[in-house]
């Protein structure tokens, strides 16, 4: 059933009043309202999905763009002991960065999948969490060889290509999101366990329930340990999407 797009901008009560004035056949107005409400919900779901899609791809590409800015700045510096090997390595690295940024941007604009889902089932490691994961190993090896040829100069810090790092602001945002998600999940689990323990019918003979509560205790302990590790993550550390990505002692 088709309807004017203006209906999507109306509240349900306003839409009812509008349709009442049209004196539509019995049941027709309700069916139309139901379709408009359904279309609104679908539109909001699509908007949320598209926003999430853009954010995840943006988070993947942003560190590569930050790395490109660093390399570009290094090429413009006037050094006392500049070498052709250094210039060659930086220019080659810049070309590779331009290529991977372009490649990932095309994927972001043409694929409906998130980076992790697109990486699943491929040879992209670490679920494609960092732009370096999407680099062909041969290209990485080639650029590293260029950098290895740069003459060592005492007191001059050597650039390391393909570091798995994030801009400081982006790392802080990822870390904050992860802490908030983990804290929320932990609180839900703790409330569930509290409800189970408060059940007056719970006895030692309820083996299934006792096992379920024990599993929750173990899960809570793991999450608390993960939360401690998350809070200690440094700007150079990988921030996983969920706490499950934190390496915990077995």
PDB file of C-alpha atoms in Angstrom:
ATOM      1  CA  UNK A   1       0.000   0.000   0.000  1.00  0.00           C
ATOM      2  CA  UNK A   2       1.485   3.320  -1.078  1.00  0.00           C
ATOM      3  CA  UNK A   3       1.220   6.428   1.070  1.00  0.00           C
ATOM      4  CA  UNK A   4       2.633   9.984   0.947  1.00  0.00           C
ATOM      5  CA  UNK A   5       6.128  10.355   2.439  1.00  0.00           C
ATOM      6  CA  UNK A   6       4.758  13.184   4.567  1.00  0.00           C
ATOM      7  CA  UNK A   7       3.012  10.519   6.689  1.00  0.00           C
ATOM      8  CA  UNK A   8       6.442   9.334   7.902  1.00  0.00           C
ATOM      9  CA  UNK A   9       7.038  12.729   9.489  1.00  0.00           C
ATOM     10  CA  UNK A  10       3.777  12.647  11.446  1.00  0.00           C
ATOM     11  CA  UNK A  11       3.248  11.270  14.932  1.00  0.00           C
ATOM     12  CA  UNK A  12       0.735   8.427  15.170  1.00  0.00           C
ATOM     13  CA  UNK A  13      -1.912  10.652  16.764  1.00  0.00           C
ATOM     14  CA  UNK A  14      -1.497  13.344  14.063  1.00  0.00           C
ATOM     15  CA  UNK A  15      -1.716  10.683  11.371  1.00  0.00           C
ATOM     16  CA  UNK A  16      -4.942   9.316  12.881  1.00  0.00           C
ATOM     17  CA  UNK A  17      -6.519  12.770  12.854  1.00  0.00           C
ATOM     18  CA  UNK A  18      -5.411  13.332   9.252  1.00  0.00           C
ATOM     19  CA  UNK A  19      -6.860  10.007   8.095  1.00  0.00           C
ATOM     20  CA  UNK A  20     -10.084  10.556  10.062  1.00  0.00           C
ATOM     21  CA  UNK A  21     -10.761  13.683   8.006  1.00  0.00           C
ATOM     22  CA  UNK A  22     -10.472  11.632   4.801  1.00  0.00           C
ATOM     23  CA  UNK A  23     -13.341   9.305   5.843  1.00  0.00           C
ATOM     24  CA  UNK A  24     -11.589   6.179   4.566  1.00  0.00           C
ATOM     25  CA  UNK A  25     -13.307   2.748   4.355  1.00  0.00           C
ATOM     26  CA  UNK A  26     -13.535   0.734   7.593  1.00  0.00           C
ATOM     27  CA  UNK A  27     -10.200  -0.856   8.499  1.00  0.00           C
ATOM     28  CA  UNK A  28      -8.294   0.952   5.752  1.00  0.00           C
ATOM     29  CA  UNK A  29      -6.987   3.682   8.058  1.00  0.00           C
ATOM     30  CA  UNK A  30      -5.718   1.171  10.647  1.00  0.00           C
ATOM     31  CA  UNK A  31      -3.940  -0.822   7.970  1.00  0.00           C
ATOM     32  CA  UNK A  32      -2.369   2.349   6.605  1.00  0.00           C
ATOM     33  CA  UNK A  33      -1.244   3.457  10.091  1.00  0.00           C
ATOM     34  CA  UNK A  34       0.259   0.013  10.693  1.00  0.00           C
ATOM     35  CA  UNK A  35       2.249   0.242   7.459  1.00  0.00           C
ATOM     36  CA  UNK A  36       3.474   3.758   8.242  1.00  0.00           C
ATOM     37  CA  UNK A  37       4.593   2.699  11.756  1.00  0.00           C
ATOM     38  CA  UNK A  38       6.326  -0.365  10.279  1.00  0.00           C
ATOM     39  CA  UNK A  39       8.101   1.780   7.682  1.00  0.00           C
ATOM     40  CA  UNK A  40       9.262   4.165  10.407  1.00  0.00           C
ATOM     41  CA  UNK A  41      10.716   1.323  12.474  1.00  0.00           C
ATOM     42  CA  UNK A  42      12.437  -0.135   9.415  1.00  0.00           C
ATOM     43  CA  UNK A  43      13.852   3.281   8.571  1.00  0.00           C
ATOM     44  CA  UNK A  44      15.233   3.721  12.086  1.00  0.00           C
ATOM     45  CA  UNK A  45      16.747   0.218  12.007  1.00  0.00           C
ATOM     46  CA  UNK A  46      18.385   0.939   8.649  1.00  0.00           C
ATOM     47  CA  UNK A  47      19.676   4.273   9.934  1.00  0.00           C
ATOM     48  CA  UNK A  48      21.191   2.598  13.004  1.00  0.00           C
ATOM     49  CA  UNK A  49      22.757  -0.108  10.819  1.00  0.00           C
ATOM     50  CA  UNK A  50      24.157   2.426   8.364  1.00  0.00           C
ATOM     51  CA  UNK A  51      25.552   4.546  11.217  1.00  0.00           C
ATOM     52  CA  UNK A  52      27.234   1.504  12.759  1.00  0.00           C
ATOM     53  CA  UNK A  53      28.580   0.464   9.350  1.00  0.00           C
ATOM     54  CA  UNK A  54      30.074   3.914   8.700  1.00  0.00           C
ATOM     55  CA  UNK A  55      31.563   4.141  12.201  1.00  0.00           C
ATOM     56  CA  UNK A  56      33.288   0.742  12.045  1.00  0.00           C
ATOM     57  CA  UNK A  57      34.783   1.364   8.610  1.00  0.00           C
ATOM     58  CA  UNK A  58      35.758   4.888   9.657  1.00  0.00           C
ATOM     59  CA  UNK A  59      37.487   3.514  12.754  1.00  0.00           C
ATOM     60  CA  UNK A  60      39.434   1.090  10.549  1.00  0.00           C
ATOM     61  CA  UNK A  61      40.549   3.698   8.015  1.00  0.00           C
ATOM     62  CA  UNK A  62      41.329   6.553  10.457  1.00  0.00           C
ATOM     63  CA  UNK A  63      44.638   5.079  11.770  1.00  0.00           C
ATOM     64  CA  UNK A  64      45.872   4.539   8.202  1.00  0.00           C
ATOM     65  CA  UNK A  65      45.114   8.178   7.409  1.00  0.00           C
ATOM     66  CA  UNK A  66      46.909   9.246  10.589  1.00  0.00           C
ATOM     67  CA  UNK A  67      49.935   7.165   9.566  1.00  0.00           C
ATOM     68  CA  UNK A  68      49.860   8.761   6.128  1.00  0.00           C
ATOM     69  CA  UNK A  69      49.956  12.248   7.677  1.00  0.00           C
ATOM     70  CA  UNK A  70      53.000  11.253   9.748  1.00  0.00           C
ATOM     71  CA  UNK A  71      54.854   9.913   6.700  1.00  0.00           C
ATOM     72  CA  UNK A  72      53.937  12.962   4.612  1.00  0.00           C
ATOM     73  CA  UNK A  73      55.240  15.228   7.376  1.00  0.00           C
ATOM     74  CA  UNK A  74      58.479  13.230   7.595  1.00  0.00           C
ATOM     75  CA  UNK A  75      59.037  13.695   3.862  1.00  0.00           C
ATOM     76  CA  UNK A  76      58.747  17.470   4.174  1.00  0.00           C
ATOM     77  CA  UNK A  77      61.260  17.723   7.022  1.00  0.00           C
ATOM     78  CA  UNK A  78      64.691  19.100   6.225  1.00  0.00           C
ATOM     79  CA  UNK A  79      67.242  16.866   7.921  1.00  0.00           C
ATOM     80  CA  UNK A  80      70.951  17.462   8.319  1.00  0.00           C
ATOM     81  CA  UNK A  81      71.741  13.833   7.550  1.00  0.00           C
ATOM     82  CA  UNK A  82      69.022  13.012   5.004  1.00  0.00           C
ATOM     83  CA  UNK A  83      69.688   9.983   2.812  1.00  0.00           C
ATOM     84  CA  UNK A  84      68.222   8.832  -0.512  1.00  0.00           C
ATOM     85  CA  UNK A  85      67.386   5.494   1.152  1.00  0.00           C
ATOM     86  CA  UNK A  86      65.199   7.281   3.701  1.00  0.00           C
ATOM     87  CA  UNK A  87      63.393   9.263   1.005  1.00  0.00           C
ATOM     88  CA  UNK A  88      62.849   6.139  -1.104  1.00  0.00           C
ATOM     89  CA  UNK A  89      61.480   4.167   1.862  1.00  0.00           C
ATOM     90  CA  UNK A  90      59.086   6.932   2.929  1.00  0.00           C
ATOM     91  CA  UNK A  91      57.839   7.553  -0.610  1.00  0.00           C
ATOM     92  CA  UNK A  92      57.251   3.832  -1.168  1.00  0.00           C
ATOM     93  CA  UNK A  93      55.437   3.589   2.178  1.00  0.00           C
ATOM     94  CA  UNK A  94      53.300   6.605   1.271  1.00  0.00           C
ATOM     95  CA  UNK A  95      52.259   4.950  -2.001  1.00  0.00           C
ATOM     96  CA  UNK A  96      51.270   1.779  -0.131  1.00  0.00           C
ATOM     97  CA  UNK A  97      49.285   3.805   2.423  1.00  0.00           C
ATOM     98  CA  UNK A  98      47.434   5.626  -0.369  1.00  0.00           C
ATOM     99  CA  UNK A  99      46.618   2.266  -1.945  1.00  0.00           C
ATOM    100  CA  UNK A 100      45.274   0.623   1.236  1.00  0.00           C
ATOM    101  CA  UNK A 101      43.258   3.721   2.200  1.00  0.00           C
ATOM    102  CA  UNK A 102      41.708   3.737  -1.272  1.00  0.00           C
ATOM    103  CA  UNK A 103      41.036   0.009  -1.156  1.00  0.00           C
ATOM    104  CA  UNK A 104      39.381   0.140   2.269  1.00  0.00           C
ATOM    105  CA  UNK A 105      37.341   3.211   1.295  1.00  0.00           C
ATOM    106  CA  UNK A 106      35.974   1.341  -1.739  1.00  0.00           C
ATOM    107  CA  UNK A 107      35.051  -1.621   0.485  1.00  0.00           C
ATOM    108  CA  UNK A 108      33.337   0.725   2.946  1.00  0.00           C
ATOM    109  CA  UNK A 109      31.281   2.296   0.144  1.00  0.00           C
ATOM    110  CA  UNK A 110      30.387  -0.880  -1.739  1.00  0.00           C
ATOM    111  CA  UNK A 111      30.042  -3.597   0.905  1.00  0.00           C
ATOM    112  CA  UNK A 112      27.066  -3.907   3.243  1.00  0.00           C
ATOM    113  CA  UNK A 113      29.196  -5.934   5.671  1.00  0.00           C
ATOM    114  CA  UNK A 114      31.200  -4.582   8.604  1.00  0.00           C
ATOM    115  CA  UNK A 115      35.003  -5.044   8.457  1.00  0.00           C
ATOM    116  CA  UNK A 116      34.973  -8.048  10.813  1.00  0.00           C
ATOM    117  CA  UNK A 117      32.205  -9.827   8.888  1.00  0.00           C
ATOM    118  CA  UNK A 118      33.874  -9.129   5.563  1.00  0.00           C
ATOM    119  CA  UNK A 119      37.184 -10.447   6.931  1.00  0.00           C
ATOM    120  CA  UNK A 120      35.551 -13.678   8.170  1.00  0.00           C
ATOM    121  CA  UNK A 121      36.299 -16.623   5.945  1.00  0.00           C
ATOM    122  CA  UNK A 122      39.167 -14.820   4.217  1.00  0.00           C
ATOM    123  CA  UNK A 123      42.911 -14.750   4.824  1.00  0.00           C
ATOM    124  CA  UNK A 124      42.617 -11.390   6.629  1.00  0.00           C
ATOM    125  CA  UNK A 125      43.948 -12.011  10.179  1.00  0.00           C
ATOM    126  CA  UNK A 126      42.653 -10.726  13.529  1.00  0.00           C
ATOM    127  CA  UNK A 127      39.121 -10.288  12.107  1.00  0.00           C
ATOM    128  CA  UNK A 128      40.425  -7.291  10.187  1.00  0.00           C
ATOM    129  CA  UNK A 129      40.554  -5.144  13.331  1.00  0.00           C
ATOM    130  CA  UNK A 130      43.412  -2.938  12.084  1.00  0.00           C
ATOM    131  CA  UNK A 131      44.276  -1.623   8.631  1.00  0.00           C
ATOM    132  CA  UNK A 132      47.583  -3.504   8.752  1.00  0.00           C
ATOM    133  CA  UNK A 133      45.583  -6.773   8.798  1.00  0.00           C
ATOM    134  CA  UNK A 134      44.306  -5.934   5.302  1.00  0.00           C
ATOM    135  CA  UNK A 135      47.818  -5.495   3.883  1.00  0.00           C
ATOM    136  CA  UNK A 136      49.302  -8.197   1.618  1.00  0.00           C
ATOM    137  CA  UNK A 137      52.248  -9.785   3.536  1.00  0.00           C
ATOM    138  CA  UNK A 138      54.517  -9.403   0.484  1.00  0.00           C
ATOM    139  CA  UNK A 139      53.928  -5.642   0.423  1.00  0.00           C
ATOM    140  CA  UNK A 140      54.720  -5.395   4.144  1.00  0.00           C
ATOM    141  CA  UNK A 141      57.938  -7.363   3.666  1.00  0.00           C
ATOM    142  CA  UNK A 142      58.968  -5.181   0.697  1.00  0.00           C
ATOM    143  CA  UNK A 143      58.440  -1.876   2.547  1.00  0.00           C
ATOM    144  CA  UNK A 144      60.221  -3.176   5.645  1.00  0.00           C
ATOM    145  CA  UNK A 145      63.166  -4.085   3.442  1.00  0.00           C
ATOM    146  CA  UNK A 146      63.280  -0.500   2.137  1.00  0.00           C
ATOM    147  CA  UNK A 147      63.375   0.814   5.702  1.00  0.00           C
ATOM    148  CA  UNK A 148      66.078  -1.694   6.654  1.00  0.00           C
ATOM    149  CA  UNK A 149      68.336  -0.082   4.031  1.00  0.00           C
ATOM    150  CA  UNK A 150      68.223   3.353   5.695  1.00  0.00           C
ATOM    151  CA  UNK A 151      71.649   4.139   7.224  1.00  0.00           C
ATOM    152  CA  UNK A 152      71.666   4.290  11.016  1.00  0.00           C
ATOM    153  CA  UNK A 153      72.285   7.761  12.447  1.00  0.00           C
ATOM    154  CA  UNK A 154      72.920   8.097  16.146  1.00  0.00           C
ATOM    155  CA  UNK A 155      70.238  10.111  17.902  1.00  0.00           C
ATOM    156  CA  UNK A 156      67.797   9.965  14.974  1.00  0.00           C
ATOM    157  CA  UNK A 157      64.731   7.826  15.628  1.00  0.00           C
ATOM    158  CA  UNK A 158      63.996   5.344  12.866  1.00  0.00           C
ATOM    159  CA  UNK A 159      60.439   5.086  11.570  1.00  0.00           C
ATOM    160  CA  UNK A 160      58.850   1.656  11.969  1.00  0.00           C
ATOM    161  CA  UNK A 161      56.283   0.956   9.230  1.00  0.00           C
ATOM    162  CA  UNK A 162      53.032  -0.941   9.770  1.00  0.00           C
ATOM    163  CA  UNK A 163      52.795  -0.446  13.533  1.00  0.00           C
ATOM    164  CA  UNK A 164      49.472  -1.606  14.960  1.00  0.00           C
ATOM    165  CA  UNK A 165      48.560   1.626  16.691  1.00  0.00           C
ATOM    166  CA  UNK A 166      45.727   4.139  16.790  1.00  0.00           C
ATOM    167  CA  UNK A 167      45.603   7.922  17.069  1.00  0.00           C
ATOM    168  CA  UNK A 168      45.473   8.801  20.791  1.00  0.00           C
ATOM    169  CA  UNK A 169      41.973  10.274  20.607  1.00  0.00           C
ATOM    170  CA  UNK A 170      40.586   7.272  18.717  1.00  0.00           C
ATOM    171  CA  UNK A 171      42.194   4.831  21.162  1.00  0.00           C
ATOM    172  CA  UNK A 172      40.618   6.697  24.085  1.00  0.00           C
ATOM    173  CA  UNK A 173      37.176   6.548  22.421  1.00  0.00           C
ATOM    174  CA  UNK A 174      37.474   2.800  21.739  1.00  0.00           C
ATOM    175  CA  UNK A 175      38.651   2.145  25.275  1.00  0.00           C
ATOM    176  CA  UNK A 176      35.781   4.166  26.783  1.00  0.00           C
ATOM    177  CA  UNK A 177      33.215   2.324  24.635  1.00  0.00           C
ATOM    178  CA  UNK A 178      34.637  -1.061  25.626  1.00  0.00           C
ATOM    179  CA  UNK A 179      34.611  -0.197  29.344  1.00  0.00           C
ATOM    180  CA  UNK A 180      30.996   0.995  29.121  1.00  0.00           C
ATOM    181  CA  UNK A 181      29.844  -2.124  27.213  1.00  0.00           C
ATOM    182  CA  UNK A 182      31.665  -4.490  29.560  1.00  0.00           C
ATOM    183  CA  UNK A 183      30.415  -2.680  32.661  1.00  0.00           C
ATOM    184  CA  UNK A 184      26.825  -2.874  31.401  1.00  0.00           C
ATOM    185  CA  UNK A 185      27.119  -6.588  30.561  1.00  0.00           C
ATOM    186  CA  UNK A 186      28.726  -7.269  33.947  1.00  0.00           C
ATOM    187  CA  UNK A 187      25.946  -5.445  35.817  1.00  0.00           C
ATOM    188  CA  UNK A 188      23.265  -7.456  33.980  1.00  0.00           C
ATOM    189  CA  UNK A 189      24.979 -10.741  34.817  1.00  0.00           C
ATOM    190  CA  UNK A 190      25.443  -9.776  38.478  1.00  0.00           C
ATOM    191  CA  UNK A 191      21.733  -8.896  38.757  1.00  0.00           C
ATOM    192  CA  UNK A 192      20.781 -12.224  37.191  1.00  0.00           C
ATOM    193  CA  UNK A 193      22.911 -14.107  39.691  1.00  0.00           C
ATOM    194  CA  UNK A 194      21.503 -12.084  42.609  1.00  0.00           C
ATOM    195  CA  UNK A 195      17.949 -12.992  41.521  1.00  0.00           C
ATOM    196  CA  UNK A 196      18.856 -16.682  41.297  1.00  0.00           C
ATOM    197  CA  UNK A 197      20.499 -16.678  44.734  1.00  0.00           C
ATOM    198  CA  UNK A 198      17.486 -14.908  46.270  1.00  0.00           C
ATOM    199  CA  UNK A 199      15.088 -17.583  44.993  1.00  0.00           C
ATOM    200  CA  UNK A 200      13.519 -19.177  48.062  1.00  0.00           C
ATOM    201  CA  UNK A 201      13.029 -22.445  46.163  1.00  0.00           C
ATOM    202  CA  UNK A 202      16.757 -22.801  45.477  1.00  0.00           C
ATOM    203  CA  UNK A 203      18.313 -25.737  47.374  1.00  0.00           C
ATOM    204  CA  UNK A 204      21.517 -27.748  47.164  1.00  0.00           C
ATOM    205  CA  UNK A 205      19.580 -30.476  45.341  1.00  0.00           C
ATOM    206  CA  UNK A 206      18.903 -28.252  42.358  1.00  0.00           C
ATOM    207  CA  UNK A 207      22.077 -29.349  40.581  1.00  0.00           C
ATOM    208  CA  UNK A 208      21.234 -27.694  37.266  1.00  0.00           C
ATOM    209  CA  UNK A 209      20.553 -24.336  38.923  1.00  0.00           C
ATOM    210  CA  UNK A 210      23.652 -24.626  41.100  1.00  0.00           C
ATOM    211  CA  UNK A 211      25.763 -25.322  38.009  1.00  0.00           C
ATOM    212  CA  UNK A 212      24.176 -22.348  36.212  1.00  0.00           C
ATOM    213  CA  UNK A 213      24.999 -20.065  39.163  1.00  0.00           C
ATOM    214  CA  UNK A 214      28.555 -21.406  39.313  1.00  0.00           C
ATOM    215  CA  UNK A 215      28.979 -20.713  35.571  1.00  0.00           C
ATOM    216  CA  UNK A 216      27.790 -17.149  36.163  1.00  0.00           C
ATOM    217  CA  UNK A 217      30.342 -16.737  38.976  1.00  0.00           C
ATOM    218  CA  UNK A 218      33.124 -17.882  36.646  1.00  0.00           C
ATOM    219  CA  UNK A 219      31.898 -15.544  33.885  1.00  0.00           C
ATOM    220  CA  UNK A 220      31.744 -12.601  36.308  1.00  0.00           C
ATOM    221  CA  UNK A 221      35.277 -13.338  37.497  1.00  0.00           C
ATOM    222  CA  UNK A 222      36.550 -13.400  33.904  1.00  0.00           C
ATOM    223  CA  UNK A 223      34.790 -10.145  33.076  1.00  0.00           C
ATOM    224  CA  UNK A 224      36.197  -8.437  36.181  1.00  0.00           C
ATOM    225  CA  UNK A 225      39.699  -9.580  35.219  1.00  0.00           C
ATOM    226  CA  UNK A 226      39.133  -8.368  31.650  1.00  0.00           C
ATOM    227  CA  UNK A 227      37.886  -5.001  32.922  1.00  0.00           C
ATOM    228  CA  UNK A 228      41.063  -4.586  34.975  1.00  0.00           C
ATOM    229  CA  UNK A 229      43.184  -5.305  31.880  1.00  0.00           C
ATOM    230  CA  UNK A 230      41.103  -2.969  29.694  1.00  0.00           C
ATOM    231  CA  UNK A 231      41.646  -0.058  32.077  1.00  0.00           C
ATOM    232  CA  UNK A 232      45.416  -0.617  31.852  1.00  0.00           C
ATOM    233  CA  UNK A 233      45.521  -0.624  28.035  1.00  0.00           C
ATOM    234  CA  UNK A 234      48.054   1.819  26.639  1.00  0.00           C
ATOM    235  CA  UNK A 235      47.629   3.885  23.458  1.00  0.00           C
ATOM    236  CA  UNK A 236      49.772   1.372  21.568  1.00  0.00           C
ATOM    237  CA  UNK A 237      47.666  -1.615  22.717  1.00  0.00           C
ATOM    238  CA  UNK A 238      44.906  -3.088  20.586  1.00  0.00           C
ATOM    239  CA  UNK A 239      41.397  -2.320  21.874  1.00  0.00           C
ATOM    240  CA  UNK A 240      39.151  -5.274  20.957  1.00  0.00           C
ATOM    241  CA  UNK A 241      35.487  -4.844  20.097  1.00  0.00           C
ATOM    242  CA  UNK A 242      34.364  -6.874  23.133  1.00  0.00           C
ATOM    243  CA  UNK A 243      35.991  -8.022  26.377  1.00  0.00           C
ATOM    244  CA  UNK A 244      36.262 -11.540  24.908  1.00  0.00           C
ATOM    245  CA  UNK A 245      39.204 -10.236  22.860  1.00  0.00           C
ATOM    246  CA  UNK A 246      41.242  -9.610  26.007  1.00  0.00           C
ATOM    247  CA  UNK A 247      43.921 -12.237  26.686  1.00  0.00           C
ATOM    248  CA  UNK A 248      43.278 -13.667  30.136  1.00  0.00           C
ATOM    249  CA  UNK A 249      45.428 -16.166  32.066  1.00  0.00           C
ATOM    250  CA  UNK A 250      44.029 -19.674  31.768  1.00  0.00           C
TER     251      UNK A 250
END
